[in-house]
mmCIF file of C-alpha atoms in Angstrom:
data_model
loop_
_atom_site.group_PDB
_atom_site.id
_atom_site.type_symbol
_atom_site.label_atom_id
_atom_site.label_comp_id
_atom_site.label_asym_id
_atom_site.label_seq_id
_atom_site.Cartn_x
_atom_site.Cartn_y
_atom_site.Cartn_z
ATOM 1 C CA UNK A 509 -21.892 -6.807 19.687
ATOM 2 C CA UNK A 510 -22.010 -9.247 22.059
ATOM 3 C CA UNK A 511 -20.268 -13.267 19.959
ATOM 4 C CA UNK A 512 -21.381 -16.271 20.047
ATOM 5 C CA UNK A 513 -18.527 -19.670 21.097
ATOM 6 C CA UNK A 514 -16.687 -20.012 17.607
ATOM 7 C CA UNK A 515 -17.443 -24.016 18.151
ATOM 8 C CA UNK A 516 -21.226 -22.607 17.798
ATOM 9 C CA UNK A 517 -22.380 -24.110 21.011
ATOM 10 C CA UNK A 518 -24.692 -21.149 21.767
ATOM 11 C CA UNK A 519 -27.690 -21.911 20.503
ATOM 12 C CA UNK A 520 -30.690 -19.342 20.327
ATOM 13 C CA UNK A 521 -34.308 -20.633 21.017
ATOM 14 C CA UNK A 522 -36.308 -22.385 18.958
ATOM 15 C CA UNK A 523 -33.084 -22.634 17.117
ATOM 16 C CA UNK A 524 -34.633 -24.909 14.413
ATOM 17 C CA UNK A 525 -32.440 -28.164 13.272
ATOM 18 C CA UNK A 526 -32.777 -28.036 8.893
ATOM 19 C CA UNK A 527 -30.475 -25.824 7.397
ATOM 20 C CA UNK A 528 -33.011 -24.734 5.068
ATOM 21 C CA UNK A 529 -34.580 -23.358 7.949
ATOM 22 C CA UNK A 530 -32.111 -21.893 10.223
ATOM 23 C CA UNK A 531 -30.965 -19.815 7.260
ATOM 24 C CA UNK A 532 -35.043 -18.795 6.505
ATOM 25 C CA UNK A 533 -34.830 -17.807 10.447
ATOM 26 C CA UNK A 534 -31.604 -16.139 10.456
ATOM 27 C CA UNK A 535 -32.839 -13.746 6.974
ATOM 28 C CA UNK A 536 -36.425 -12.629 9.515
ATOM 29 C CA UNK A 537 -32.871 -12.572 12.235
ATOM 30 C CA UNK A 538 -31.130 -10.038 9.901
ATOM 31 C CA UNK A 539 -34.071 -7.768 8.677
ATOM 32 C CA UNK A 540 -35.613 -7.532 12.160
ATOM 33 C CA UNK A 541 -32.524 -6.766 13.789
ATOM 34 C CA UNK A 542 -29.702 -6.115 11.637
ATOM 35 C CA UNK A 543 -26.498 -5.903 14.573
ATOM 36 C CA UNK A 544 -27.818 -9.524 15.835
ATOM 37 C CA UNK A 545 -25.119 -9.897 12.283
ATOM 38 C CA UNK A 546 -22.492 -11.930 14.015
ATOM 39 C CA UNK A 547 -25.019 -14.176 16.263
ATOM 40 C CA UNK A 548 -27.065 -15.291 12.894
ATOM 41 C CA UNK A 549 -23.318 -15.520 10.882
ATOM 42 C CA UNK A 550 -21.965 -18.563 13.739
ATOM 43 C CA UNK A 551 -25.480 -20.024 14.257
ATOM 44 C CA UNK A 552 -25.598 -20.385 10.597
ATOM 45 C CA UNK A 553 -21.880 -22.580 9.899
ATOM 46 C CA UNK A 554 -22.537 -23.984 12.864
ATOM 47 C CA UNK A 555 -26.266 -25.919 11.191
ATOM 48 C CA UNK A 556 -24.166 -25.388 7.841
ATOM 49 C CA UNK A 557 -21.256 -27.679 8.728
ATOM 50 C CA UNK A 558 -23.550 -30.481 10.428
ATOM 51 C CA UNK A 559 -26.337 -30.085 7.775
ATOM 52 C CA UNK A 560 -23.319 -31.092 5.013
ATOM 53 C CA UNK A 561 -21.127 -32.788 7.183
ATOM 54 C CA UNK A 562 -18.761 -30.645 6.310
ATOM 55 C CA UNK A 563 -15.675 -30.537 9.172
ATOM 56 C CA UNK A 564 -14.998 -26.362 9.010
ATOM 57 C CA UNK A 565 -17.737 -23.934 7.703
ATOM 58 C CA UNK A 566 -16.472 -19.940 7.393
ATOM 59 C CA UNK A 567 -17.290 -16.956 5.668
ATOM 60 C CA UNK A 568 -16.082 -13.886 4.225
ATOM 61 C CA UNK A 569 -17.164 -11.035 3.429
ATOM 62 C CA UNK A 570 -16.636 -8.334 0.738
ATOM 63 C CA UNK A 571 -15.804 -4.954 1.695
ATOM 64 C CA UNK A 572 -17.866 -2.518 -0.292
ATOM 65 C CA UNK A 573 -15.150 -1.335 -3.335
ATOM 66 C CA UNK A 574 -15.348 -5.089 -4.474
ATOM 67 C CA UNK A 575 -11.629 -5.643 -3.250
ATOM 68 C CA UNK A 576 -11.400 -7.856 -0.299
ATOM 69 C CA UNK A 577 -12.812 -10.965 1.267
ATOM 70 C CA UNK A 578 -12.222 -10.164 5.232
ATOM 71 C CA UNK A 579 -12.926 -13.637 7.664
ATOM 72 C CA UNK A 580 -16.615 -12.783 9.077
ATOM 73 C CA UNK A 581 -17.079 -16.264 11.058
ATOM 74 C CA UNK A 582 -15.878 -19.099 11.864
ATOM 75 C CA UNK A 583 -17.002 -22.768 12.825
ATOM 76 C CA UNK A 584 -15.303 -25.947 13.556
ATOM 77 C CA UNK A 585 -12.514 -27.492 15.297
ATOM 78 C CA UNK A 586 -8.799 -26.290 13.995
ATOM 79 C CA UNK A 587 -10.014 -22.953 13.917
ATOM 80 C CA UNK A 588 -6.524 -21.028 14.787
ATOM 81 C CA UNK A 589 -5.318 -23.454 11.221
ATOM 82 C CA UNK A 590 -7.733 -21.559 9.187
ATOM 83 C CA UNK A 591 -6.984 -17.897 10.784
ATOM 84 C CA UNK A 592 -4.124 -18.163 9.870
ATOM 85 C CA UNK A 593 -4.671 -16.130 7.116
ATOM 86 C CA UNK A 594 -7.659 -14.131 7.800
ATOM 87 C CA UNK A 595 -8.268 -11.540 4.362
ATOM 88 C CA UNK A 596 -7.506 -12.678 0.877
ATOM 89 C CA UNK A 597 -7.806 -10.397 -2.171
ATOM 90 C CA UNK A 598 -10.433 -10.947 -5.543
ATOM 91 C CA UNK A 599 -8.492 -13.433 -7.330
ATOM 92 C CA UNK A 600 -5.594 -14.745 -3.848
ATOM 93 C CA UNK A 601 -6.673 -18.288 -2.668
ATOM 94 C CA UNK A 602 -9.805 -20.395 -3.407
ATOM 95 C CA UNK A 603 -12.701 -17.025 -2.048
ATOM 96 C CA UNK A 604 -10.771 -14.693 -3.969
ATOM 97 C CA UNK A 605 -11.058 -16.821 -6.852
ATOM 98 C CA UNK A 606 -14.349 -17.674 -6.175
ATOM 99 C CA UNK A 607 -15.355 -14.206 -5.906
ATOM 100 C CA UNK A 608 -12.758 -12.773 -8.464
ATOM 101 C CA UNK A 609 -14.921 -14.908 -11.355
ATOM 102 C CA UNK A 610 -17.613 -15.456 -9.863
ATOM 103 C CA UNK A 611 -17.689 -19.442 -9.677
ATOM 104 C CA UNK A 612 -17.293 -22.311 -7.401
ATOM 105 C CA UNK A 613 -13.799 -22.547 -6.563
ATOM 106 C CA UNK A 614 -13.086 -26.254 -5.337
ATOM 107 C CA UNK A 615 -10.622 -29.733 -4.985
ATOM 108 C CA UNK A 616 -10.824 -33.179 -3.493
ATOM 109 C CA UNK A 617 -6.560 -32.905 -3.480
ATOM 110 C CA UNK A 618 -5.753 -29.333 -1.343
ATOM 111 C CA UNK A 619 -2.247 -31.103 0.713
ATOM 112 C CA UNK A 620 -1.269 -30.529 -3.439
ATOM 113 C CA UNK A 621 -3.573 -27.564 -4.868
ATOM 114 C CA UNK A 622 -0.612 -24.643 -5.031
ATOM 115 C CA UNK A 623 -3.854 -22.405 -5.330
ATOM 116 C CA UNK A 624 -4.666 -23.596 -1.123
ATOM 117 C CA UNK A 625 -2.783 -20.563 0.885
ATOM 118 C CA UNK A 626 -3.365 -21.654 4.299
ATOM 119 C CA UNK A 627 -0.059 -24.759 5.340
ATOM 120 C CA UNK A 628 -1.925 -24.909 8.503
ATOM 121 C CA UNK A 629 -4.995 -26.516 7.153
ATOM 122 C CA UNK A 630 -3.295 -28.592 4.466
ATOM 123 C CA UNK A 631 -0.810 -29.949 7.196
ATOM 124 C CA UNK A 632 -3.853 -31.024 9.685
ATOM 125 C CA UNK A 633 -5.341 -33.920 6.645
ATOM 126 C CA UNK A 634 -7.873 -31.910 4.782
ATOM 127 C CA UNK A 635 -8.568 -32.454 1.636
ATOM 128 C CA UNK A 636 -12.141 -31.286 0.705
ATOM 129 C CA UNK A 637 -12.244 -27.838 -0.402
ATOM 130 C CA UNK A 638 -15.220 -25.571 -1.768
ATOM 131 C CA UNK A 639 -15.498 -22.073 -2.264
ATOM 132 C CA UNK A 640 -18.818 -20.785 -3.154
ATOM 133 C CA UNK A 641 -19.526 -17.152 -4.038
ATOM 134 C CA UNK A 642 -22.978 -15.463 -2.687
ATOM 135 C CA UNK A 643 -24.121 -13.281 -6.095
ATOM 136 C CA UNK A 644 -25.851 -10.456 -6.179
ATOM 137 C CA UNK A 645 -26.455 -9.221 -10.176
ATOM 138 C CA UNK A 646 -24.301 -5.753 -9.281
ATOM 139 C CA UNK A 647 -21.691 -7.155 -6.493
ATOM 140 C CA UNK A 648 -20.508 -9.512 -4.648
ATOM 141 C CA UNK A 649 -21.564 -10.361 -1.004
ATOM 142 C CA UNK A 650 -18.801 -12.634 0.190
ATOM 143 C CA UNK A 651 -17.656 -16.620 0.474
ATOM 144 C CA UNK A 652 -19.190 -19.138 2.983
ATOM 145 C CA UNK A 653 -16.008 -21.837 2.272
ATOM 146 C CA UNK A 654 -16.784 -25.105 4.490
ATOM 147 C CA UNK A 655 -14.062 -28.107 4.441
ATOM 148 C CA UNK A 656 -13.775 -31.697 4.858
ATOM 149 C CA UNK A 657 -10.892 -34.313 5.759
ATOM 150 C CA UNK A 658 -14.029 -37.247 3.417
ATOM 151 C CA UNK A 659 -14.041 -35.865 -0.007
ATOM 152 C CA UNK A 660 -17.320 -37.485 -0.515
ATOM 153 C CA UNK A 661 -18.979 -35.053 1.303
ATOM 154 C CA UNK A 662 -18.539 -32.055 -1.513
ATOM 155 C CA UNK A 663 -21.182 -33.540 -3.480
ATOM 156 C CA UNK A 664 -23.463 -33.392 -1.032
ATOM 157 C CA UNK A 665 -22.632 -29.620 0.280
ATOM 158 C CA UNK A 666 -21.968 -27.934 -3.345
ATOM 159 C CA UNK A 667 -26.106 -28.544 -3.524
ATOM 160 C CA UNK A 668 -27.211 -27.351 -0.170
ATOM 161 C CA UNK A 669 -24.722 -24.639 -1.227
ATOM 162 C CA UNK A 670 -27.101 -24.185 -4.593
ATOM 163 C CA UNK A 671 -30.038 -24.051 -2.560
ATOM 164 C CA UNK A 672 -29.520 -21.418 0.441
ATOM 165 C CA UNK A 673 -27.032 -18.912 -1.647
ATOM 166 C CA UNK A 674 -29.714 -17.091 -3.123
ATOM 167 C CA UNK A 675 -31.241 -16.090 -0.142
ATOM 168 C CA UNK A 676 -28.373 -15.449 1.848
ATOM 169 C CA UNK A 677 -26.236 -13.429 -0.489
ATOM 170 C CA UNK A 678 -29.997 -11.145 -0.234
ATOM 171 C CA UNK A 679 -30.168 -10.964 3.219
ATOM 172 C CA UNK A 680 -26.434 -10.375 3.845
ATOM 173 C CA UNK A 681 -26.425 -7.588 1.848
ATOM 174 C CA UNK A 682 -29.626 -6.334 2.659
ATOM 175 C CA UNK A 683 -28.762 -6.435 6.519
ATOM 176 C CA UNK A 684 -25.188 -4.490 5.642
ATOM 177 C CA UNK A 685 -27.258 -1.700 4.021
ATOM 178 C CA UNK A 686 -29.328 -1.626 6.137
ATOM 179 C CA UNK A 687 -26.588 -1.023 8.438
ATOM 180 C CA UNK A 688 -25.246 1.142 6.450
ATOM 181 C CA UNK A 689 -29.179 2.861 6.661
ATOM 182 C CA UNK A 690 -29.333 3.880 10.054
ATOM 183 C CA UNK A 691 -26.498 5.676 9.748
ATOM 184 C CA UNK A 692 -26.412 7.562 7.181
ATOM 185 C CA UNK A 693 -30.435 8.753 8.820
ATOM 186 C CA UNK A 694 -28.250 9.833 12.598
ATOM 187 C CA UNK A 695 -26.241 11.985 10.217
ATOM 188 C CA UNK A 696 -28.728 13.809 8.525
ATOM 189 C CA UNK A 697 -29.890 14.537 12.098
ATOM 190 C CA UNK A 698 -27.486 15.942 13.646
ATOM 191 C CA UNK A 699 -26.961 19.809 12.725
ATOM 192 C CA UNK A 700 -22.909 19.876 12.565
ATOM 193 C CA UNK A 701 -20.444 19.014 11.109
ATOM 194 C CA UNK A 702 -18.616 18.030 13.531
ATOM 195 C CA UNK A 703 -22.203 15.826 15.100
ATOM 196 C CA UNK A 704 -22.220 14.754 11.601
ATOM 197 C CA UNK A 705 -18.219 13.047 11.638
ATOM 198 C CA UNK A 706 -20.044 12.000 15.777
ATOM 199 C CA UNK A 707 -22.785 10.094 15.027
ATOM 200 C CA UNK A 708 -20.856 7.671 12.280
ATOM 201 C CA UNK A 709 -18.173 7.320 14.808
ATOM 202 C CA UNK A 710 -20.468 5.967 17.456
ATOM 203 C CA UNK A 711 -22.321 4.278 15.413
ATOM 204 C CA UNK A 712 -19.078 2.627 14.152
ATOM 205 C CA UNK A 713 -17.927 1.888 17.976
ATOM 206 C CA UNK A 714 -21.702 0.729 18.949
ATOM 207 C CA UNK A 715 -21.309 -2.369 15.976
ATOM 208 C CA UNK A 716 -17.803 -3.973 16.376
ATOM 209 C CA UNK A 717 -17.487 -2.903 20.247
ATOM 210 C CA UNK A 718 -14.151 -0.648 19.718
ATOM 211 C CA UNK A 719 -13.775 1.857 22.973
ATOM 212 C CA UNK A 720 -12.317 4.935 21.189
ATOM 213 C CA UNK A 721 -13.149 6.361 16.952
ATOM 214 C CA UNK A 722 -11.360 8.838 15.504
ATOM 215 C CA UNK A 723 -12.238 10.953 12.231
ATOM 216 C CA UNK A 724 -9.408 11.687 9.848
ATOM 217 C CA UNK A 725 -10.712 14.267 6.637
ATOM 218 C CA UNK A 726 -8.246 14.902 4.322
ATOM 219 C CA UNK A 727 -8.944 18.368 4.555
ATOM 220 C CA UNK A 728 -9.714 19.242 8.164
ATOM 221 C CA UNK A 729 -9.394 19.027 11.494
ATOM 222 C CA UNK A 730 -9.317 15.289 12.730
ATOM 223 C CA UNK A 731 -12.891 14.586 15.451
ATOM 224 C CA UNK A 732 -12.368 12.004 17.939
ATOM 225 C CA UNK A 733 -15.614 10.141 20.139
ATOM 226 C CA UNK A 734 -12.845 11.386 23.021
ATOM 227 C CA UNK A 735 -10.667 14.337 22.623
ATOM 228 C CA UNK A 736 -6.753 12.771 23.560
ATOM 229 C CA UNK A 737 -6.452 9.833 24.575
ATOM 230 C CA UNK A 738 -6.105 7.905 20.996
ATOM 231 C CA UNK A 739 -3.001 7.548 20.741
ATOM 232 C CA UNK A 740 -2.350 9.097 17.555
ATOM 233 C CA UNK A 741 -1.440 7.054 14.091
ATOM 234 C CA UNK A 742 2.332 7.250 13.308
ATOM 235 C CA UNK A 743 1.288 8.520 9.612
ATOM 236 C CA UNK A 744 0.146 12.061 10.831
ATOM 237 C CA UNK A 745 1.101 14.127 8.999
ATOM 238 C CA UNK A 746 5.025 11.970 8.869
ATOM 239 C CA UNK A 747 4.424 9.731 6.590
ATOM 240 C CA UNK A 748 2.603 8.331 3.222
ATOM 241 C CA UNK A 749 -1.018 7.386 4.580
ATOM 242 C CA UNK A 750 -2.318 3.677 3.440
ATOM 243 C CA UNK A 751 -5.798 4.087 4.369
ATOM 244 C CA UNK A 752 -5.317 7.378 2.541
ATOM 245 C CA UNK A 753 -4.736 5.288 -0.552
ATOM 246 C CA UNK A 754 -7.817 3.505 -0.418
ATOM 247 C CA UNK A 755 -6.760 0.931 1.479
ATOM 248 C CA UNK A 756 -7.606 -1.373 5.196
ATOM 249 C CA UNK A 757 -5.112 -1.289 8.081
ATOM 250 C CA UNK A 758 -5.535 -4.064 10.718
ATOM 251 C CA UNK A 759 -2.286 -3.336 13.213
ATOM 252 C CA UNK A 760 -1.275 -6.596 13.574
ATOM 253 C CA UNK A 761 -2.299 -8.338 10.743
ATOM 254 C CA UNK A 762 0.350 -9.017 8.208
ATOM 255 C CA UNK A 763 -2.481 -9.129 5.216
ATOM 256 C CA UNK A 764 -2.930 -5.364 5.167
ATOM 257 C CA UNK A 765 -0.385 -4.045 7.027
ATOM 258 C CA UNK A 766 0.680 -0.282 8.023
ATOM 259 C CA UNK A 767 3.892 0.462 9.121
ATOM 260 C CA UNK A 768 2.531 3.234 11.256
ATOM 261 C CA UNK A 769 -0.129 1.580 13.524
ATOM 262 C CA UNK A 770 0.851 0.190 17.282
ATOM 263 C CA UNK A 771 0.953 -3.819 17.524
ATOM 264 C CA UNK A 772 -1.370 -3.402 21.117
ATOM 265 C CA UNK A 773 -3.288 -1.370 21.815
ATOM 266 C CA UNK A 774 -5.424 -2.612 18.161
ATOM 267 C CA UNK A 775 -6.538 0.270 15.772
ATOM 268 C CA UNK A 776 -8.141 -0.199 12.067
ATOM 269 C CA UNK A 777 -7.503 2.206 10.190
ATOM 270 C CA UNK A 778 -10.067 2.485 7.355
ATOM 271 C CA UNK A 779 -10.659 5.329 4.097
ATOM 272 C CA UNK A 780 -14.485 6.960 3.921
ATOM 273 C CA UNK A 781 -15.401 7.145 0.141
ATOM 274 C CA UNK A 782 -17.456 9.206 -0.952
ATOM 275 C CA UNK A 783 -18.300 9.422 -5.767
ATOM 276 C CA UNK A 784 -14.778 7.715 -6.541
ATOM 277 C CA UNK A 785 -12.437 9.031 -4.298
ATOM 278 C CA UNK A 786 -11.378 8.192 -0.031
ATOM 279 C CA UNK A 787 -12.230 11.883 2.060
ATOM 280 C CA UNK A 788 -11.025 10.761 5.142
ATOM 281 C CA UNK A 789 -9.983 7.773 7.081
ATOM 282 C CA UNK A 790 -11.816 5.728 10.238
ATOM 283 C CA UNK A 791 -9.294 5.049 12.608
ATOM 284 C CA UNK A 792 -11.036 2.415 15.963
ATOM 285 C CA UNK A 793 -9.390 1.707 18.839
ATOM 286 C CA UNK A 794 -10.188 -1.986 20.408
ATOM 287 C CA UNK A 795 -9.014 -3.150 23.372
ATOM 288 C CA UNK A 796 -5.342 -4.002 24.416
ATOM 289 C CA UNK A 797 -6.565 -7.540 25.721
ATOM 290 C CA UNK A 798 -7.553 -10.271 23.714
ATOM 291 C CA UNK A 799 -7.459 -10.361 19.582
ATOM 292 C CA UNK A 800 -8.628 -7.658 17.444
ATOM 293 C CA UNK A 801 -11.943 -10.203 15.123
ATOM 294 C CA UNK A 802 -10.883 -9.411 12.031
ATOM 295 C CA UNK A 803 -15.451 -9.734 12.021
ATOM 296 C CA UNK A 804 -15.444 -6.215 12.683
ATOM 297 C CA UNK A 805 -13.649 -4.528 9.277
ATOM 298 C CA UNK A 806 -16.725 -5.396 6.933
ATOM 299 C CA UNK A 807 -18.988 -4.166 8.708
ATOM 300 C CA UNK A 808 -17.510 -0.590 9.739
ATOM 301 C CA UNK A 809 -17.056 -0.382 5.854
ATOM 302 C CA UNK A 810 -20.536 -0.560 5.449
ATOM 303 C CA UNK A 811 -21.495 1.301 7.773
ATOM 304 C CA UNK A 812 -19.744 4.427 6.078
ATOM 305 C CA UNK A 813 -20.405 3.549 2.923
ATOM 306 C CA UNK A 814 -24.271 5.336 2.706
ATOM 307 C CA UNK A 815 -23.129 7.835 5.692
ATOM 308 C CA UNK A 816 -19.808 9.519 3.816
ATOM 309 C CA UNK A 817 -21.510 11.737 1.054
ATOM 310 C CA UNK A 818 -23.764 13.047 4.009
ATOM 311 C CA UNK A 819 -21.116 13.846 6.075
ATOM 312 C CA UNK A 820 -20.111 17.060 4.256
ATOM 313 C CA UNK A 821 -16.298 16.806 4.174
ATOM 314 C CA UNK A 822 -14.290 19.308 3.040
ATOM 315 C CA UNK A 823 -12.736 18.928 -0.712
ATOM 316 C CA UNK A 824 -9.420 21.156 -0.354
ATOM 317 C CA UNK A 825 -7.573 22.544 1.990
ATOM 318 C CA UNK A 826 -9.043 25.675 3.343
ATOM 319 C CA UNK A 827 -7.642 28.551 2.116
ATOM 320 C CA UNK A 828 -5.284 30.317 4.993
ATOM 321 C CA UNK A 829 -6.795 33.378 6.882
ATOM 322 C CA UNK A 830 -5.898 37.293 4.695
ATOM 323 C CA UNK A 831 -4.448 39.626 7.364
ATOM 324 C CA UNK A 832 -6.779 42.101 7.979
ATOM 325 C CA UNK A 833 -4.096 45.250 8.207
ATOM 326 C CA UNK A 834 -4.322 48.680 10.652
ATOM 327 C CA UNK A 835 -4.553 51.313 8.098
ATOM 328 C CA UNK A 836 -3.994 54.606 11.104
ATOM 329 C CA UNK A 837 -4.110 58.470 9.777
ATOM 330 C CA UNK A 838 -2.774 60.827 11.832
ATOM 331 C CA UNK A 839 -2.881 63.696 9.472
ATOM 332 C CA UNK A 840 -5.284 65.769 9.424
ATOM 333 C CA UNK A 841 -8.728 64.021 11.694
ATOM 334 C CA UNK A 842 -7.610 61.074 12.877
ATOM 335 C CA UNK A 843 -9.348 57.761 11.594
ATOM 336 C CA UNK A 844 -8.869 54.614 12.319
ATOM 337 C CA UNK A 845 -9.394 51.314 9.166
ATOM 338 C CA UNK A 846 -9.581 47.884 9.154
ATOM 339 C CA UNK A 847 -9.549 46.423 6.163
ATOM 340 C CA UNK A 848 -10.375 49.137 4.218
ATOM 341 C CA UNK A 849 -13.647 50.147 7.177
ATOM 342 C CA UNK A 850 -13.547 52.524 9.412
ATOM 343 C CA UNK A 851 -14.005 52.305 13.022
ATOM 344 C CA UNK A 852 -15.926 54.663 15.309
ATOM 345 C CA UNK A 853 -14.855 54.778 19.070
ATOM 346 C CA UNK A 854 -17.670 52.690 19.402
ATOM 347 C CA UNK A 855 -15.932 49.729 17.860
ATOM 348 C CA UNK A 856 -14.106 49.616 20.913
ATOM 349 C CA UNK A 857 -15.188 47.113 23.672
ATOM 350 C CA UNK A 858 -13.901 50.652 25.683
ATOM 351 C CA UNK A 859 -13.640 54.435 24.405
ATOM 352 C CA UNK A 860 -10.510 54.441 26.914
ATOM 353 C CA UNK A 861 -9.096 52.121 24.508
ATOM 354 C CA UNK A 862 -9.773 54.307 21.579
ATOM 355 C CA UNK A 863 -7.817 57.052 23.497
ATOM 356 C CA UNK A 864 -5.249 54.827 25.028
ATOM 357 C CA UNK A 865 -4.101 53.616 21.077
ATOM 358 C CA UNK A 866 -4.659 57.773 19.827
ATOM 359 C CA UNK A 867 -2.257 58.324 22.509
ATOM 360 C CA UNK A 868 0.070 55.723 21.883
ATOM 361 C CA UNK A 869 0.341 56.372 17.692
ATOM 362 C CA UNK A 870 0.620 60.996 18.102
ATOM 363 C CA UNK A 871 3.048 59.726 20.902
ATOM 364 C CA UNK A 872 5.093 57.568 18.385
ATOM 365 C CA UNK A 873 8.814 57.362 19.110
ATOM 366 C CA UNK A 874 8.270 59.370 22.573
ATOM 367 C CA UNK A 875 9.268 57.733 26.297
ATOM 368 C CA UNK A 876 5.435 57.629 27.409
ATOM 369 C CA UNK A 877 5.330 58.030 31.772
ATOM 370 C CA UNK A 878 2.371 55.917 33.381
ATOM 371 C CA UNK A 879 1.574 60.016 35.160
ATOM 372 C CA UNK A 880 1.531 61.232 32.234
ATOM 373 C CA UNK A 881 -1.053 58.264 30.153
ATOM 374 C CA UNK A 882 -3.323 58.832 33.587
ATOM 375 C CA UNK A 883 -3.956 62.449 33.717
ATOM 376 C CA UNK A 884 -4.670 62.351 30.083
ATOM 377 C CA UNK A 885 -7.268 59.452 30.256
#
């Protein structure tokens, strides 16, 4: 999926300047083309920052399980400082507190507010920070953050967010649901369990610009988009897998750690939830060139949200195959039974194979020369 520059300099032709018009444009665009999510988010944040007079704007999206918030877009200067921490758990830091409490969290004394967890932003002289939750009755969709050095901008920013947040929350939720519905349709059209898993993986790659992907059910064989080309996960059968326990794991990201993941190439391991349980782990590998965008994680989680049930993943490990025994009777008529079923010479692909077995059994323990075999057959 293509991305716009962080400073929002790239604009779509005909893009309105007014922030309310921008939100309406964003809602309409996302309803038609949900895979343009990050185009729209970055343009929206850029216009919102300018309209409110704030210095930085960022959007965190919540995962479907309502446990973490993941950075999905930023507009403004000092991007590296704001990227110091890209993930907040519910109840952690300003975004997490806003999500957990479903209310605005703000400060005009950022330099001394212990709730704020990004020291590099604080060191750059920012004084005002505002976290505004994007809410639906049944879910927290995400959190909008605005930051400024001038505290006089806060009240105007709050009024703007109060106007746009309901429409923005509904639009973002609709986009995430639409991504999941499209994947669900592809999964349902597939005929075999393997094809269903591949449909999910291929949609995941398309949405995230990943290189390769694999689905590792808790019970069953791993399925890969590019067999034998993915670096094996260090958790694979050797150590407890955090993703199997419901954790999101991203290589090189300290907020979402997994000691078994390689730092290079970039890899994410995401739990696949179904009926309140983790049924599999999706692993997506990204290019070794450049940084892994945290923004890819939330859409990947939402894509698998609806499709997981249609994958029809096994719920228990396959029972080991019971060995089939051959019973051979040599007293009286010569009979062979396999699993209790009598075999006739026709059940052997070649009649000579039946005769050879009969000869070897009846001459058991006695040497048999090649000439004798040829004559007997």
